[in-house]
XYZ file of C-alpha atoms in Angstrom:
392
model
C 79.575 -8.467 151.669
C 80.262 -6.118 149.154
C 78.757 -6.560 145.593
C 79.163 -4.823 141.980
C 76.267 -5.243 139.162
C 78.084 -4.895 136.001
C 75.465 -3.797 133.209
C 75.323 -3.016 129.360
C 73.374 -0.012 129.928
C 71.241 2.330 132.343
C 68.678 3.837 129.950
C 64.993 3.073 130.420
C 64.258 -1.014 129.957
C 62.901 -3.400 132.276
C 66.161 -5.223 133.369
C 67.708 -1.682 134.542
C 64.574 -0.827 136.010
C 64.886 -4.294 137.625
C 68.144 -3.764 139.033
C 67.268 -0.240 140.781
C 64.289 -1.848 142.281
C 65.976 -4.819 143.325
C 69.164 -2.540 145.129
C 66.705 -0.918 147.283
C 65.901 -4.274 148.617
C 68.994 -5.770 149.021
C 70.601 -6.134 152.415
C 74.094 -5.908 150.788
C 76.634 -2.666 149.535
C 76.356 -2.446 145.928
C 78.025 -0.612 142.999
C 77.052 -0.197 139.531
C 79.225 -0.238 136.132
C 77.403 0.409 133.238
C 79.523 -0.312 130.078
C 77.287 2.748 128.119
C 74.464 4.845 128.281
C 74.406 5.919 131.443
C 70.658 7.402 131.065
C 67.743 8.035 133.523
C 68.062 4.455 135.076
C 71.481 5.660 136.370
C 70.167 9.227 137.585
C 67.606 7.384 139.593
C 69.914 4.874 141.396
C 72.799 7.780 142.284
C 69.498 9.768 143.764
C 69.159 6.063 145.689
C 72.720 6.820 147.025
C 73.909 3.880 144.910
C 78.074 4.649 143.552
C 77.413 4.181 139.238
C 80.591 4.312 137.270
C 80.294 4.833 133.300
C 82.954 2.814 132.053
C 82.346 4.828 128.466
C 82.647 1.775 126.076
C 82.643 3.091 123.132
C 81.328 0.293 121.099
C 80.495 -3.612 121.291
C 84.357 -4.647 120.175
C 85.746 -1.670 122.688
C 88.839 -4.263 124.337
C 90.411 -0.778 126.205
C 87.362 -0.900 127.860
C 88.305 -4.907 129.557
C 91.225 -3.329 131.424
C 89.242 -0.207 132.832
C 86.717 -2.680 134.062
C 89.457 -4.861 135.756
C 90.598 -1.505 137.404
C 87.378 -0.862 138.788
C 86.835 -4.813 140.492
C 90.361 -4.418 141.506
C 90.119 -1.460 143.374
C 86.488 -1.552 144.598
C 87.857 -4.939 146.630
C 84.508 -6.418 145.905
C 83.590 -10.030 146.988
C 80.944 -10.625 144.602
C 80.339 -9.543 140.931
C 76.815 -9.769 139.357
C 76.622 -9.077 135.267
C 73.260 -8.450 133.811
C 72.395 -8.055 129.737
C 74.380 -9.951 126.888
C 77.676 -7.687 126.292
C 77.853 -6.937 130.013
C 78.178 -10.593 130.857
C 80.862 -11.279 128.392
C 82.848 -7.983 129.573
C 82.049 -8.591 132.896
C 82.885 -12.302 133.834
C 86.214 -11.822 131.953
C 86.675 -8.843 133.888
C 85.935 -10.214 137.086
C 88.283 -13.520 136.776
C 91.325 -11.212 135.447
C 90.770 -9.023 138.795
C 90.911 -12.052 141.285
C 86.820 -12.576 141.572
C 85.613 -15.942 141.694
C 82.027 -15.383 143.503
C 80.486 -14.450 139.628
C 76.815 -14.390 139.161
C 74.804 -13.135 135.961
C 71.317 -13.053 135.380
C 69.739 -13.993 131.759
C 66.920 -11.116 131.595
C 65.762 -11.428 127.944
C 66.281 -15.276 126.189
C 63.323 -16.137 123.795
C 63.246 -18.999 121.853
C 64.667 -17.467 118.683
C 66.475 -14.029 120.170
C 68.217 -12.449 122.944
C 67.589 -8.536 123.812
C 66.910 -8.138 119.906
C 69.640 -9.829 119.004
C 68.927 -12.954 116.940
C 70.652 -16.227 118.221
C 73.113 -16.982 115.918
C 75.828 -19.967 116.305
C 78.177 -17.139 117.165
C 76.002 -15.596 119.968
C 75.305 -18.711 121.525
C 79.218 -19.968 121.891
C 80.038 -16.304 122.692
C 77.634 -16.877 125.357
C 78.221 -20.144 126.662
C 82.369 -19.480 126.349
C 81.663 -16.538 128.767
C 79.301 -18.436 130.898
C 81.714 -20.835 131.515
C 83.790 -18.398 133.912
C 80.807 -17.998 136.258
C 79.736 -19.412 139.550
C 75.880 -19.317 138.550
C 73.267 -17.991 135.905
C 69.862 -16.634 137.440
C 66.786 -17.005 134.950
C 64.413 -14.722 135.957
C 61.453 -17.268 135.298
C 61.505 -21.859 135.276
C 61.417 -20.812 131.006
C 64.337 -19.076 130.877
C 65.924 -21.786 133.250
C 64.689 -24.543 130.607
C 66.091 -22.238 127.251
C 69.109 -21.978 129.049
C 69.727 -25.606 129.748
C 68.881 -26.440 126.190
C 71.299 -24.373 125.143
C 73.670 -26.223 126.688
C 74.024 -24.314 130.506
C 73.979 -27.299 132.673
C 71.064 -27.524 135.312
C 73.359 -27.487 138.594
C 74.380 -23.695 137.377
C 71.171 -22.197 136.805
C 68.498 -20.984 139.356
C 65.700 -19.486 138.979
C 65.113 -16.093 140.995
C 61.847 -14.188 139.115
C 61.594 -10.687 138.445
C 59.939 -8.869 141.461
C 57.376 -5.913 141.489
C 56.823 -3.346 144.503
C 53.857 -4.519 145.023
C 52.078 -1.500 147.607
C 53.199 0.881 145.019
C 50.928 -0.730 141.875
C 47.928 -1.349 144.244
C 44.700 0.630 142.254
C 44.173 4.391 143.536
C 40.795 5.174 142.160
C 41.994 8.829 143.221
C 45.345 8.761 140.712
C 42.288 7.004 138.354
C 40.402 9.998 137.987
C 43.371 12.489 138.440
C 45.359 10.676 135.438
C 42.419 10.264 133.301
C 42.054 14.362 133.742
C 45.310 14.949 132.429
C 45.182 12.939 129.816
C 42.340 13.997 128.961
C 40.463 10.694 128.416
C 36.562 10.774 128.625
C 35.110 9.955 132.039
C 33.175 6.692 129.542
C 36.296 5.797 127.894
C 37.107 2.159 127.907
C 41.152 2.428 128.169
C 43.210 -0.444 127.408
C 46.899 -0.852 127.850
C 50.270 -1.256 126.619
C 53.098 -1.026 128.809
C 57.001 -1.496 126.742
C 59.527 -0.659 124.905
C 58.137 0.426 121.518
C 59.871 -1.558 119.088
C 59.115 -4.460 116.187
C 59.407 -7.521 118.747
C 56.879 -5.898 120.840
C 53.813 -6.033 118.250
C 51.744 -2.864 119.468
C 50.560 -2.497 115.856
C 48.103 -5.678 116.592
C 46.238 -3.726 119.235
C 46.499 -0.691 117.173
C 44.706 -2.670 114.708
C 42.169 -4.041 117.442
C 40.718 -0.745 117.870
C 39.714 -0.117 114.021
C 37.374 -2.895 114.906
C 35.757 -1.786 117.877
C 33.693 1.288 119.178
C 34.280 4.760 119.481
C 34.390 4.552 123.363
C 37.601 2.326 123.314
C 40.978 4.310 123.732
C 44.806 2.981 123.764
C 47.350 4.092 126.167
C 50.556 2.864 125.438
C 53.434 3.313 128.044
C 56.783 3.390 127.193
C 59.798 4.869 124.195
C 61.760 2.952 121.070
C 62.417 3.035 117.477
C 58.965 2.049 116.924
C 57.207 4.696 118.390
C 57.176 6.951 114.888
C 55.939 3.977 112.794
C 52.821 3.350 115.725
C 51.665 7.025 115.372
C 51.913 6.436 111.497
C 49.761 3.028 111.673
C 47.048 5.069 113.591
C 46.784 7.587 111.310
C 46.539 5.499 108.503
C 43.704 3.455 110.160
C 41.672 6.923 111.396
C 42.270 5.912 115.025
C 44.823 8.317 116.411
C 42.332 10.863 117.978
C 42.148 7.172 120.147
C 45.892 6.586 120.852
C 47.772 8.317 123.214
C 51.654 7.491 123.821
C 52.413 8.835 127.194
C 56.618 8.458 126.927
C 58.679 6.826 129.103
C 56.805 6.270 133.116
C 59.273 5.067 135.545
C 58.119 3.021 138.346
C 59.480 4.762 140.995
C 59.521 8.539 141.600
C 62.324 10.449 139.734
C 61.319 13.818 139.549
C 59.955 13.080 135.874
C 56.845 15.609 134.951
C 53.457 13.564 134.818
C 52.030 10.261 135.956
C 53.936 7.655 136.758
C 53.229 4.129 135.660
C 51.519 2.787 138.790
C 48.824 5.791 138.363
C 48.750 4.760 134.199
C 48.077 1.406 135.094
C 45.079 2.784 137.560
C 43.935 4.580 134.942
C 43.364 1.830 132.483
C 40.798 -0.935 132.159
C 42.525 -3.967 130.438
C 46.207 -4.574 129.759
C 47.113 -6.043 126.379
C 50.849 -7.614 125.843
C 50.435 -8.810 122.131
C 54.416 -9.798 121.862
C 55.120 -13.506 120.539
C 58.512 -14.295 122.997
C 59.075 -12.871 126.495
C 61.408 -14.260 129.311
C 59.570 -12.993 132.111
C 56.577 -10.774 131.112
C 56.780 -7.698 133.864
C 54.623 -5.403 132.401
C 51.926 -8.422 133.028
C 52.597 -8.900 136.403
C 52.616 -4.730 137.359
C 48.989 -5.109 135.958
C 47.720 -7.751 137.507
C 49.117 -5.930 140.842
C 46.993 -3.119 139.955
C 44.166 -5.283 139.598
C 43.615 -4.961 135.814
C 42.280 -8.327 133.149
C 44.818 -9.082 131.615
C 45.186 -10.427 127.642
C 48.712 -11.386 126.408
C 49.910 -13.632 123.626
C 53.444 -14.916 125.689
C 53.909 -14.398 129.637
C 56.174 -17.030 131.354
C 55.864 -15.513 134.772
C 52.022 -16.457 133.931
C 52.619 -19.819 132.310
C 54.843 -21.149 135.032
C 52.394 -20.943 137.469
C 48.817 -22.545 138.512
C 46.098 -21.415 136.364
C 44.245 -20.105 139.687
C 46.976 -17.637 140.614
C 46.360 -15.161 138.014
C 42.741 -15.045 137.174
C 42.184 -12.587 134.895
C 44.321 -13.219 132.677
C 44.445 -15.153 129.563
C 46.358 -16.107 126.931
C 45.229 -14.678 123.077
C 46.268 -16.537 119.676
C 47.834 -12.432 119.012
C 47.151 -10.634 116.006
C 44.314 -7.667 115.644
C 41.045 -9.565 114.835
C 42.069 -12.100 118.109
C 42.486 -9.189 120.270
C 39.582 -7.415 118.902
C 37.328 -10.599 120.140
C 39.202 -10.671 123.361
C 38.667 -6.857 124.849
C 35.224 -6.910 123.554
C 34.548 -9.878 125.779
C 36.343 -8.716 128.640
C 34.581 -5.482 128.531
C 31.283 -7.234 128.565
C 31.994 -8.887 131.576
C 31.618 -5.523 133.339
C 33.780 -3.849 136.199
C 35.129 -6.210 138.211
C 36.958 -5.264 141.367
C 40.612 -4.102 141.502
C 42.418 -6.940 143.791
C 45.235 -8.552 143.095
C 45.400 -12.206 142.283
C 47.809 -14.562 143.888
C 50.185 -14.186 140.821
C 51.378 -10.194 142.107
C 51.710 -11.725 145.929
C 53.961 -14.365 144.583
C 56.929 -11.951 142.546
C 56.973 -9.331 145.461
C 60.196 -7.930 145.377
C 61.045 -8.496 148.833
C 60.805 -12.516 148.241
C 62.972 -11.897 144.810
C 65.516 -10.192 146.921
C 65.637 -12.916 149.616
C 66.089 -15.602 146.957
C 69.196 -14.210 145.260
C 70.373 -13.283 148.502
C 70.758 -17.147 149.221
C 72.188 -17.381 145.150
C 75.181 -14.879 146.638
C 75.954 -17.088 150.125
C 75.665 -20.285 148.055
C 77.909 -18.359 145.595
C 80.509 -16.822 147.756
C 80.974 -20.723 149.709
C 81.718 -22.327 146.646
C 83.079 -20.248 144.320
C 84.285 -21.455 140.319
C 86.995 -23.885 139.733
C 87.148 -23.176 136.171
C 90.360 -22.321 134.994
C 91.475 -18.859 133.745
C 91.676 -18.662 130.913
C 89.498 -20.586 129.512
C 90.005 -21.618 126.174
C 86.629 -20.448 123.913
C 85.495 -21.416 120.944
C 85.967 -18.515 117.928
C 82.482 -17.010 117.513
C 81.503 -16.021 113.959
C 82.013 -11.802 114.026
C 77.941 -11.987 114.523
C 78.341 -13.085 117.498
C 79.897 -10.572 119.069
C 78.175 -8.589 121.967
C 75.595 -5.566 121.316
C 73.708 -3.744 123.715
């Protein structure tokens, strides 16, 4: 079998990250496309030995770009086509059916109740969406929520499964040694209580709450927040303002895997913290969550499907928070004065290994490739409002 993943973008986010991790475990010969921004993400899976081809859209209404991508399925001769993000799946499935590929599979990383990758769901985004979807085989959700958001939308049930995000587990497993070494460069105090926050810094992502969580606690407690955005500028501002940024330290962008990027990478951040906070309102999956809890770490969060859809004894440790400042305040102080506790992970990490992830869509492609779409091409869509048209 030979497959292509067709994606909006390789810059750092978790669904590119996703996709690197998830080639490596794949028994299959993969390409990539990205439609833009071919950034670290892509560096990292052409140092994997993975082919990536920048298709160089040059914005969300690009239509040269449809025949370059037809050119590429054509001549790659690939039996399989995967799409992953929003603009990427409408490109891509078109793309696919114009170049003689039936076997079309797309997975829905990012669907919330109220917006997709940022993008707020709109009339126009939806039957943009559900036009495209049409020209599929089959839609992965990435957790039983997505699954459900997607069927309410109007996806019927027979196309969707559910294949979860996956973690490398070994790699997140707590290293007291990477502990004290990370700490060190950091410079955090051998007493300081560190809590977490792994993500992309933007609005959606509500890192302000926690910010505000440690005006109301001691000295002692520090923030290490993991990850790059737009929002990034407006954090450091908030800390200022509320006296606390000798207590907040934003670390960058920390791949998962080794790239040859200066300084710790995420698995040793996560060993070096104490608590992991995820304050957002809407996730589809909740990663970030998981990669903690594989590290061992209590875990507070305001929305984590990949928590939620399973048994309230497979991730002990963590627990759900109303969000805002003053809830999280209450909820690290009581974690904290529960005292160490040791650094195993709960069932929750064991069940999204990567390597079961990797089997499951692996039986998605066979079932896929043996009965491929009947739907007609083309396929007549309905006209989407001009806000619905794809972004990255």
């Amino acid at each position: 079998m030979k497959a292509l993943h067709i994606i909006t973008g390789l810059g750092v986010g978790g669904a590119e990250h996703q996709l690197r991790l998830l080639l490596r475990h794949l028994p299959v010969a993969c390409d990539v496309v990205t439609l833009t921004n071919p950034g670290s993400v892509a560096d990292g899976l052409v140092a994997d030995g993975v082919r990536v081809v920048h298709l160089g859209m040059a914005g969300n209404r690009d239509l040269a770009a449809l025949p370059r991508l037809v050119n590429v399925i054509r001549s790659g001769r690939y039996d399989l086509v995967h799409t992953h993000l929003y603009r990427a799946c409408v490109y891509g499935r078109i793309a696919a059916r114009l170049a003689g590929v039936r076997a079309i599979v797309a997975t829905e990383h990012s669907l919330g109740d109220s917006q997709m990758e940022g993008r707020r769901l709109t009339t126009g985004v939806r039957a943009l969406y559900l036009a495209g979807e049409r020209l599929g085989r089959t839609t992965v959700a990435v957790s039983p929520t997505v699954a459900e958001r997607l069927h309410r939308w109007g996806v019927p049930a027979p196309r969707i499964e559910v294949v979860p995000n996956g973690i490398d587990l070994a790699r997140f497993r707590y290293d007291p040694a990477a502990r004290r070494r990370t700490r060190e460069q950091l410079g955090l105090p051998e007493s300081a209580y560190v809590v977490g926050g792994i993500g992309r810094l933007a609005p959606g992502k509500r890192f302000g709450d926690v910010i505000g969580a440690l005006t109301q606690l001691p000295d002692d407690y520090w923030l290490l927040l993991v990850g790059g955005g737009p929002e990034e500028h407006v954090l450091r501002r908030t800390a200022r303002a509320a006296g606390v940024a000798d207590r907040v330290l934003f670390t960058g962008e920390r791949p998962c895997v080794p790239d040859g990027t200066p300084g710790p990478d995420l698995p040793s951040l996560t060993s070096a913290m104490d608590l992991l906070a995820s304050p957002s309102p809407e996730e589809a999956f909740g990663l970030a969550v998981v990669e903690a809890l594989a590290a061992g770490l209590p875990v507070r969060y305001v929305s984590c499907p990949a928590v939620e859809d399973l048994p309230p004894e497979a991730a002990e440790g963590a627990r759900r928070v109303p969000g805002g400042a003053d809830s999280f305040a209450r909820a690290l102080a009581e974690v904290r004065a529960l005292g160490p506790r040791e650094r195993t992970p709960p069932a929750a990490a064991h069940h999204y290994d990567i390597t079961r992830s990797a089997a499951q869509l692996m039986d998605v492609y066979a079932a896929t490739l043996t009965t491929p779409s009947t739907t007609p091409f083309p396929h007549p869509s309905p006209s989407p409002s001009p806000q619905g048209a794809p972004s990255s």
